[in-house]
Coordinates of C-alpha atoms in Angstrom, one line a residue:
M1 CA 34.8 -49.7 7.2
D2 CA 34.8 -46.1 8.5
N3 CA 34.5 -43.6 5.8
A4 CA 34.3 -40.5 8.0
V5 CA 35.9 -37.5 6.4
K6 CA 36.5 -34.0 7.6
I7 CA 35.0 -30.9 6.0
T8 CA 37.8 -28.5 5.2
K9 CA 38.2 -25.1 3.7
W10 CA 39.0 -25.1 0.0
G11 CA 39.5 -21.6 -1.4
N12 CA 36.3 -19.6 -0.5
S13 CA 34.3 -22.8 -0.2
L14 CA 34.2 -25.9 1.9
G15 CA 35.0 -29.4 0.6
I16 CA 35.5 -33.0 1.4
R17 CA 37.7 -35.7 0.0
I18 CA 35.9 -38.8 -1.1
P19 CA 37.8 -42.0 -0.4
A20 CA 38.9 -44.0 -3.5
S21 CA 37.0 -47.1 -2.4
V22 CA 33.7 -45.1 -2.3
L23 CA 34.3 -43.6 -5.7
R24 CA 35.1 -47.1 -7.1
E25 CA 31.9 -48.5 -5.6
A26 CA 29.8 -45.7 -7.0
G27 CA 31.5 -46.0 -10.5
L28 CA 32.8 -42.4 -10.3
E29 CA 36.1 -41.3 -11.9
M30 CA 38.1 -38.0 -12.0
N31 CA 36.4 -35.4 -14.2
D32 CA 33.0 -37.0 -14.0
F33 CA 30.1 -34.6 -13.4
V34 CA 27.8 -35.2 -10.5
Y35 CA 24.6 -33.7 -9.1
V36 CA 24.8 -32.7 -5.4
E37 CA 21.6 -32.3 -3.3
A38 CA 20.6 -32.4 0.3
D39 CA 17.4 -34.0 1.6
R40 CA 15.3 -33.0 4.5
A41 CA 17.0 -35.5 6.8
G42 CA 20.3 -33.7 6.3
R43 CA 21.8 -36.3 4.0
I44 CA 23.9 -35.2 1.0
L45 CA 23.1 -37.1 -2.1
I46 CA 25.7 -37.3 -5.0
N47 CA 24.5 -38.8 -8.3
K48 CA 26.5 -39.2 -11.4
K49 CA 25.4 -37.1 -14.3
P50 CA 24.4 -39.5 -17.1
A51 CA 26.6 -39.5 -20.2
P52 CA 25.2 -37.4 -23.1
K53 CA 23.2 -39.3 -25.7
K54 CA 25.2 -40.3 -28.7
G55 CA 24.4 -38.0 -31.6
S56 CA 23.3 -35.1 -29.3
L57 CA 24.9 -31.7 -29.5
E58 CA 26.2 -32.2 -25.9
Y59 CA 27.8 -35.5 -27.1
L60 CA 29.4 -33.9 -30.1
F61 CA 31.0 -31.3 -28.0
K62 CA 31.7 -33.4 -24.9
D63 CA 35.5 -33.2 -25.3
Y64 CA 35.6 -29.5 -26.4
S65 CA 37.2 -27.4 -23.6
G66 CA 36.5 -24.0 -25.2
E67 CA 39.9 -23.4 -26.9
R68 CA 39.8 -21.3 -30.1
F69 CA 40.5 -23.0 -33.3
D70 CA 40.8 -21.7 -36.8
T71 CA 39.7 -23.3 -40.0
E72 CA 40.6 -22.7 -43.6
L73 CA 38.1 -22.6 -46.4
T74 CA 38.7 -25.3 -48.9
D75 CA 38.3 -24.7 -52.6
L76 CA 36.1 -27.6 -53.8
G77 CA 36.3 -26.6 -57.4
E78 CA 33.5 -26.0 -59.9
S79 CA 30.0 -27.3 -59.3
V80 CA 29.3 -30.6 -60.9
G81 CA 25.6 -30.8 -60.2
E82 CA 23.0 -28.4 -58.9
E83 CA 24.7 -27.5 -55.6
K84 CA 25.1 -23.8 -54.9
W85 CA 28.3 -22.5 -53.3

């Protein structure tokens, strides 16, 4: 199968379109993050960024897109133990 693609202008940058069959084979999907490197032989290497570890700060905020949100303080009532409010 010939997967030759043309490098084209994309805004102020250059870009390529990666064929769907190549993405499927590599296990990549839209919105995945990848590392892009070039080696001394002139090959471009694209590696999928691993998913954040469960419980990490990156994992907890993985779906957060930066939108502002407001919260309200909740009155929890009087202390019933030695907690300090």
